[in-house]
PDB file of C-alpha atoms in Angstrom:
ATOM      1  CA  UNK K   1     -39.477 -58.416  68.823  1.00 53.00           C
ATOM      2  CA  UNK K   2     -42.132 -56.101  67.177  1.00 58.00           C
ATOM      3  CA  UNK K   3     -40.985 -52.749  64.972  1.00 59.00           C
ATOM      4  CA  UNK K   4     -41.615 -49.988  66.996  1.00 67.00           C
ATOM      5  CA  UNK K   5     -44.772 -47.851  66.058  1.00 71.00           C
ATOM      6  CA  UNK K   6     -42.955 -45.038  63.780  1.00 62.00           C
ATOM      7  CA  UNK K   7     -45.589 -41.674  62.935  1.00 66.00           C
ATOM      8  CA  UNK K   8     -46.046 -41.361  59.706  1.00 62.00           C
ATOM      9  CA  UNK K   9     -43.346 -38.041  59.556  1.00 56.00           C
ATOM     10  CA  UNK K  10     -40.539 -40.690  60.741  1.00 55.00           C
ATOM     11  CA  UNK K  11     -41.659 -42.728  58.148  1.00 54.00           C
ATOM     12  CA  UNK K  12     -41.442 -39.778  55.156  1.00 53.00           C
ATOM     13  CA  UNK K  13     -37.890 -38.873  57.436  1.00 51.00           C
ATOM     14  CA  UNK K  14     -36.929 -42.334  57.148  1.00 52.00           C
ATOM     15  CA  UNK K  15     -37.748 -42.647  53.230  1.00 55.00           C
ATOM     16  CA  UNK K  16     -35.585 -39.505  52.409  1.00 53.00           C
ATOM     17  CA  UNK K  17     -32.567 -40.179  54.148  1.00 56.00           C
ATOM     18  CA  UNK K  18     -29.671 -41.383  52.236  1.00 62.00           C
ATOM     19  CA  UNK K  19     -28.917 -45.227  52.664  1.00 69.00           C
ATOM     20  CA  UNK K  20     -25.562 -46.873  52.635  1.00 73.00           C
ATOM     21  CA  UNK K  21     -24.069 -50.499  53.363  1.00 72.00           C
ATOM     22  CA  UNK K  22     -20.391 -52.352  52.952  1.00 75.00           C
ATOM     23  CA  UNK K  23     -19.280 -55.820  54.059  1.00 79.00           C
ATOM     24  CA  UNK K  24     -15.442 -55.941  53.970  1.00 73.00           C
ATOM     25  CA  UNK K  25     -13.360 -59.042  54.726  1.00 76.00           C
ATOM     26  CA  UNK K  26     -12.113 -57.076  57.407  1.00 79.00           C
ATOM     27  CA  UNK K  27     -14.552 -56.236  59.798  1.00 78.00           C
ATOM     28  CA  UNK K  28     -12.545 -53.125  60.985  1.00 81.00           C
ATOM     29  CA  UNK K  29     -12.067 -52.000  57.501  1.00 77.00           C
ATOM     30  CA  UNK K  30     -12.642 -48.522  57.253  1.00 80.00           C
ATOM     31  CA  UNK K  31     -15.499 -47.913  54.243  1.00 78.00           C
ATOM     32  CA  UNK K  32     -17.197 -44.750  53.268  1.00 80.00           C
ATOM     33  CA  UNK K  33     -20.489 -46.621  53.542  1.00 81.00           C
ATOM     34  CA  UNK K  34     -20.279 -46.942  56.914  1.00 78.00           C
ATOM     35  CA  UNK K  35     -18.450 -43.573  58.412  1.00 80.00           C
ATOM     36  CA  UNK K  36     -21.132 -40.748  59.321  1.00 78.00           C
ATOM     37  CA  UNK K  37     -22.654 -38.687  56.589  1.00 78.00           C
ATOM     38  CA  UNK K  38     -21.703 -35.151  57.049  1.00 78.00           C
ATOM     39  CA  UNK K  39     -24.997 -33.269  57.809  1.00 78.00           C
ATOM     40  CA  UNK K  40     -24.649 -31.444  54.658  1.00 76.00           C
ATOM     41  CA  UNK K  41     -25.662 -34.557  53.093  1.00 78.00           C
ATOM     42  CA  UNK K  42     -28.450 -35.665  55.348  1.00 75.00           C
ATOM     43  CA  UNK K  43     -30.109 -32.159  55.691  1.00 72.00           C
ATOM     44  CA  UNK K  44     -31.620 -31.763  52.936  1.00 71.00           C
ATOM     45  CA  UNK K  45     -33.720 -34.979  51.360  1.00 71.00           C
ATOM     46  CA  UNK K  46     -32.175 -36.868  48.734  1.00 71.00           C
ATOM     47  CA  UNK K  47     -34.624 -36.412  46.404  1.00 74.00           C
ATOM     48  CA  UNK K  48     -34.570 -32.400  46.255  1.00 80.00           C
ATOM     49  CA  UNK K  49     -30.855 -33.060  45.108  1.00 84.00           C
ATOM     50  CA  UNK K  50     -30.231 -33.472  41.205  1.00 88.00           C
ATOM     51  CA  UNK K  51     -28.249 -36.429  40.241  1.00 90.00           C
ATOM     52  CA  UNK K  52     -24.828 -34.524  40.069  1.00 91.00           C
ATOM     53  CA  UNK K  53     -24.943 -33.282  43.354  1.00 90.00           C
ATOM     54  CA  UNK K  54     -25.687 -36.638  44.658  1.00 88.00           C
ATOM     55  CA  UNK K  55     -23.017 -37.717  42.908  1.00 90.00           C
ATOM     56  CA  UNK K  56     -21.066 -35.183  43.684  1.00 91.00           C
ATOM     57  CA  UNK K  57     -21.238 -35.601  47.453  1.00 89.00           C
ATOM     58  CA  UNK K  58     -20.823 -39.461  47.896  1.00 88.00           C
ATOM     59  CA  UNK K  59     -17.911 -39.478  45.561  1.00 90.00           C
ATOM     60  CA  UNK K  60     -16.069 -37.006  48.352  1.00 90.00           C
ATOM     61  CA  UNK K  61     -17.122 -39.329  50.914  1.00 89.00           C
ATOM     62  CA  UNK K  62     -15.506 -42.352  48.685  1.00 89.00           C
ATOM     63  CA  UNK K  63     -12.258 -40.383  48.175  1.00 91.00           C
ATOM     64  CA  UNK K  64     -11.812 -39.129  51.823  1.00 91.00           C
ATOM     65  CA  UNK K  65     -11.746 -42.465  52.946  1.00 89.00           C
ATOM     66  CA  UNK K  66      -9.271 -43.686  50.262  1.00 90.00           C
ATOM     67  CA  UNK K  67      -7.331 -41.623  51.591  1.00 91.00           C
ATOM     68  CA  UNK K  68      -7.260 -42.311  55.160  1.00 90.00           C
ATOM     69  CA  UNK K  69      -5.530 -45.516  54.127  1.00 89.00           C
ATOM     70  CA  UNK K  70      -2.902 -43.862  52.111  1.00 91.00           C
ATOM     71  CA  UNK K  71       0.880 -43.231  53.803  1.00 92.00           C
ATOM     72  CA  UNK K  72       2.768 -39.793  53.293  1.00 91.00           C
ATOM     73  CA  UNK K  73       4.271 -40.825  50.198  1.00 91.00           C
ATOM     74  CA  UNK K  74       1.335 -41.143  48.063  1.00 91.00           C
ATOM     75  CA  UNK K  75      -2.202 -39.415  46.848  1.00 90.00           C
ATOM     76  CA  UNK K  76      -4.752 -40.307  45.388  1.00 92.00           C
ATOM     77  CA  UNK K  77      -5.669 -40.473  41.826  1.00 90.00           C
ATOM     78  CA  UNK K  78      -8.513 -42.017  39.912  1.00 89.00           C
ATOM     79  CA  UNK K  79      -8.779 -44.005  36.326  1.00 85.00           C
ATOM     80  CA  UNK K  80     -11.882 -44.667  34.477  1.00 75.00           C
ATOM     81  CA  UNK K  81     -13.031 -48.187  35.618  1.00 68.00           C
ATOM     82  CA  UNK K  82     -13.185 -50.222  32.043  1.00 68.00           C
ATOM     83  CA  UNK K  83     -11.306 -47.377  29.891  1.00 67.00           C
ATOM     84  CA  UNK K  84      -7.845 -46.726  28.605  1.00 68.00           C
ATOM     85  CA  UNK K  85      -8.081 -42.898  29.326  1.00 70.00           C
ATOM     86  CA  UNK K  86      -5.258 -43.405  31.857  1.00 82.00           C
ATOM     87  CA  UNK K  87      -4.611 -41.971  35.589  1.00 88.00           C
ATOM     88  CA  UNK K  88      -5.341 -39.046  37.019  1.00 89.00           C
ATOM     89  CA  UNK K  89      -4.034 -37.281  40.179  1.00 90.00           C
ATOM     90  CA  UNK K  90      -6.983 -35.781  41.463  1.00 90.00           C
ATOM     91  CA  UNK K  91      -6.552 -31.874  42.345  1.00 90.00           C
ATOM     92  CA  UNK K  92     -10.017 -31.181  41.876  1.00 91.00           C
ATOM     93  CA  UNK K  93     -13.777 -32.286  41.383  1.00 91.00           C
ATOM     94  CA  UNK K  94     -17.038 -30.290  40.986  1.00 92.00           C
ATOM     95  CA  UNK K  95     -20.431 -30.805  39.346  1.00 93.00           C
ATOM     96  CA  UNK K  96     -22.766 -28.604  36.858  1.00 89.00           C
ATOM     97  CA  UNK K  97     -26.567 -29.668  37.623  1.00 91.00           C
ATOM     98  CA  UNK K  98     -28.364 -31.784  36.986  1.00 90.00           C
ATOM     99  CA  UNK K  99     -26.218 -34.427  36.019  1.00 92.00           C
ATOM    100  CA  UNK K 100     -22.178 -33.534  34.843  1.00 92.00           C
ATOM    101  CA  UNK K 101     -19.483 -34.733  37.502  1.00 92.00           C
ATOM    102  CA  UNK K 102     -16.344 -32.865  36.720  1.00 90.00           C
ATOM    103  CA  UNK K 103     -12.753 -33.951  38.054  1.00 91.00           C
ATOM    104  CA  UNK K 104      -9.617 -31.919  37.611  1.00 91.00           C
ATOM    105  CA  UNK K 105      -5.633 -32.852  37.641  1.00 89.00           C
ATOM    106  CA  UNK K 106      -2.697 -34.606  36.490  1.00 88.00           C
ATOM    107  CA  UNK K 107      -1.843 -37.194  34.395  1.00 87.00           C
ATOM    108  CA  UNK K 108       1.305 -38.786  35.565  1.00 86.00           C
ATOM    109  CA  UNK K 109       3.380 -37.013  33.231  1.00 87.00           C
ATOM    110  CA  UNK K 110       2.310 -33.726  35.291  1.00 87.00           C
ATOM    111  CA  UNK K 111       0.168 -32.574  32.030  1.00 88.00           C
ATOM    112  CA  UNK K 112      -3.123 -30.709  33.388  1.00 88.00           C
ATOM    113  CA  UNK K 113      -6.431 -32.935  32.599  1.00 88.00           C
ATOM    114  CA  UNK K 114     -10.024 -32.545  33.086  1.00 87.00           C
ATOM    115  CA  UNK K 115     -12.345 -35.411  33.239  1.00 88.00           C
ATOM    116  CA  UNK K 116     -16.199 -33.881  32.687  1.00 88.00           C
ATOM    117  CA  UNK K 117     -18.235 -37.536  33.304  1.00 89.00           C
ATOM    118  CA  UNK K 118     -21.804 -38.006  32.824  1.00 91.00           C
ATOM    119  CA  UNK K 119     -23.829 -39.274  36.108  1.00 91.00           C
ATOM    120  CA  UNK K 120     -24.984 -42.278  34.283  1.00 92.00           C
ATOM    121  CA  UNK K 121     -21.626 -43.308  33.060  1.00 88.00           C
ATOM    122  CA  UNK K 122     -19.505 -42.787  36.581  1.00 88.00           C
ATOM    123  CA  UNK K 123     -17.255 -45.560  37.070  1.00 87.00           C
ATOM    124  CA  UNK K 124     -14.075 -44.393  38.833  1.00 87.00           C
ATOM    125  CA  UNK K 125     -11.190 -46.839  39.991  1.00 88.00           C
ATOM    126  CA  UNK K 126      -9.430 -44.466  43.043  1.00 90.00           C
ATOM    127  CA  UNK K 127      -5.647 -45.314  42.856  1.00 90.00           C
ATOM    128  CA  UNK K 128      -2.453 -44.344  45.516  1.00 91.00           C
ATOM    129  CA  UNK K 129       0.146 -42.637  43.608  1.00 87.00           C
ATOM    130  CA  UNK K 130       3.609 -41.717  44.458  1.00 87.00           C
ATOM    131  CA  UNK K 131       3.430 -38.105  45.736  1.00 84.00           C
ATOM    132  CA  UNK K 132       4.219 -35.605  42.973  1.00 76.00           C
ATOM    133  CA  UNK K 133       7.297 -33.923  45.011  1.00 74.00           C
ATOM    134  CA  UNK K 134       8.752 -35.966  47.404  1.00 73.00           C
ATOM    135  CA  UNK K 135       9.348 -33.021  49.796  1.00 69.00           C
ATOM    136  CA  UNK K 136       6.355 -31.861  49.615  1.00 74.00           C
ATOM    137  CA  UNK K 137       3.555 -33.000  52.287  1.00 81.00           C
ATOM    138  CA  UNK K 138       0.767 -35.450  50.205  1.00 83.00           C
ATOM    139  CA  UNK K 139      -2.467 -33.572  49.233  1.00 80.00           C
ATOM    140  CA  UNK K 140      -5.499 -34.857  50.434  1.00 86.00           C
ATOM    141  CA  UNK K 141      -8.097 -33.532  48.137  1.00 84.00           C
ATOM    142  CA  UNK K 142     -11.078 -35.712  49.501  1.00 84.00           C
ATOM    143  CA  UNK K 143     -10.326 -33.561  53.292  1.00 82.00           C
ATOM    144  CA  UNK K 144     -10.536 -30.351  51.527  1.00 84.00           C
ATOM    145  CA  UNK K 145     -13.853 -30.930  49.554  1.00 86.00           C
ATOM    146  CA  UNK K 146     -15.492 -33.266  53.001  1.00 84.00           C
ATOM    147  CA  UNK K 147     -14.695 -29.200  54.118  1.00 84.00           C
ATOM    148  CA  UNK K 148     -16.325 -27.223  51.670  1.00 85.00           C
ATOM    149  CA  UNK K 149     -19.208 -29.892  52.146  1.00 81.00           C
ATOM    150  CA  UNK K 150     -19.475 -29.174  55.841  1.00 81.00           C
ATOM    151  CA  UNK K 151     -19.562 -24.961  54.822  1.00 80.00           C
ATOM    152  CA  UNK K 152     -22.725 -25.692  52.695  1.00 71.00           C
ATOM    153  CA  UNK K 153     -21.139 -24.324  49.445  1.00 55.00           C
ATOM    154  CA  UNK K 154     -23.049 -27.038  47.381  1.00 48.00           C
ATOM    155  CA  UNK K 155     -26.273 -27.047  45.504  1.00 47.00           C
ATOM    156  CA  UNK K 156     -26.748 -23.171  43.983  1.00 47.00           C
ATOM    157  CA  UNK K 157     -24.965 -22.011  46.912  1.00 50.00           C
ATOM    158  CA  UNK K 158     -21.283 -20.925  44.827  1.00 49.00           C
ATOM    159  CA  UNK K 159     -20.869 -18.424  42.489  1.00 45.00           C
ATOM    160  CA  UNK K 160     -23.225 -17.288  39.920  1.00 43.00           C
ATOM    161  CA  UNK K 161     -22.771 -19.532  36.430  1.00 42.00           C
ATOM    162  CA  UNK K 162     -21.886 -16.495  33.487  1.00 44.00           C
ATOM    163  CA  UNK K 163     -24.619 -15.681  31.163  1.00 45.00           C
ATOM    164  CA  UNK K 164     -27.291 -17.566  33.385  1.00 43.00           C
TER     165      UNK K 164
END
């Protein structure tokens, strides 16, 4: 079977659009390579983005489907892959172009933490943690920013940065 003669704007269309791809040993495995991008991620082409808000954006796709796996007693949290910095109960994540990724929340002692992360040096281990308060419903972080995503609040589109 022969490729399908493509015009040369499908090709350019093709070229920009973000590419993703998982193999699992479960073929019904649910990975964030393979769910649907949210069109906030696939409207405008990958290479107008800077490297934070790339980041940015597929790291919210990663943690949302973490934490469709997780049960009502725990939430997510994340560790620096190959560093003793700890774990972190993510409450939080932003990004400061071109190329800071920013994460905000716990430790498990309940202190507050920050993690500000270079795009070249992002290596995050996502983790299920026992809930904070037990009565309490779990938070899912990675719904509430796949949200904000979907309202186009990315990319120069929040608040004025002070002094700039």
């Amino acid at each position: 079977m022969t490729d399908p003669i493509r015009t040369s704007a499908e090709a350019m269309e093709d070229a920009a659009l973000p590419r993703a791809h998982a193999v699992h040993t479960d073929p019904h495995a649910s990975c964030a390579e393979t769910e649907p991008m949210p069109a906030a991620m696939t409207g405008k082409p990958q290479k107008a983005k800077s490297p934070a808000e790339w980041a940015y954006q597929r790291m919210i796709l990663y943690i949302r489907n973490f934490e469709k796996g997780l049960d009502n007693d725990h939430e997510v949290a994340m560790a620096l892959a190959g560093d003793a910095t700890g774990v972190m109960r993510i409450e939080g994540m932003g990004y400061f172009d071109p190329d800071i990724v920013t994460f905000y929340g716990r430790d498990p002692t309940g202190a507050r933490t920050q993690l500000i992360q270079h795009v070249s040096r992002l290596s995050v281990l996502l983790r299920a943690m026992p809930k904070a308060r037990q009565e309490a419903e779990p938070e899912r972080i990675g719904f509430r920013l796949a949200a904000d995503l979907e309202e186009g609040t990315t990319a120069g589109e929040g608040p004025p940065i002070p002094g700039a």
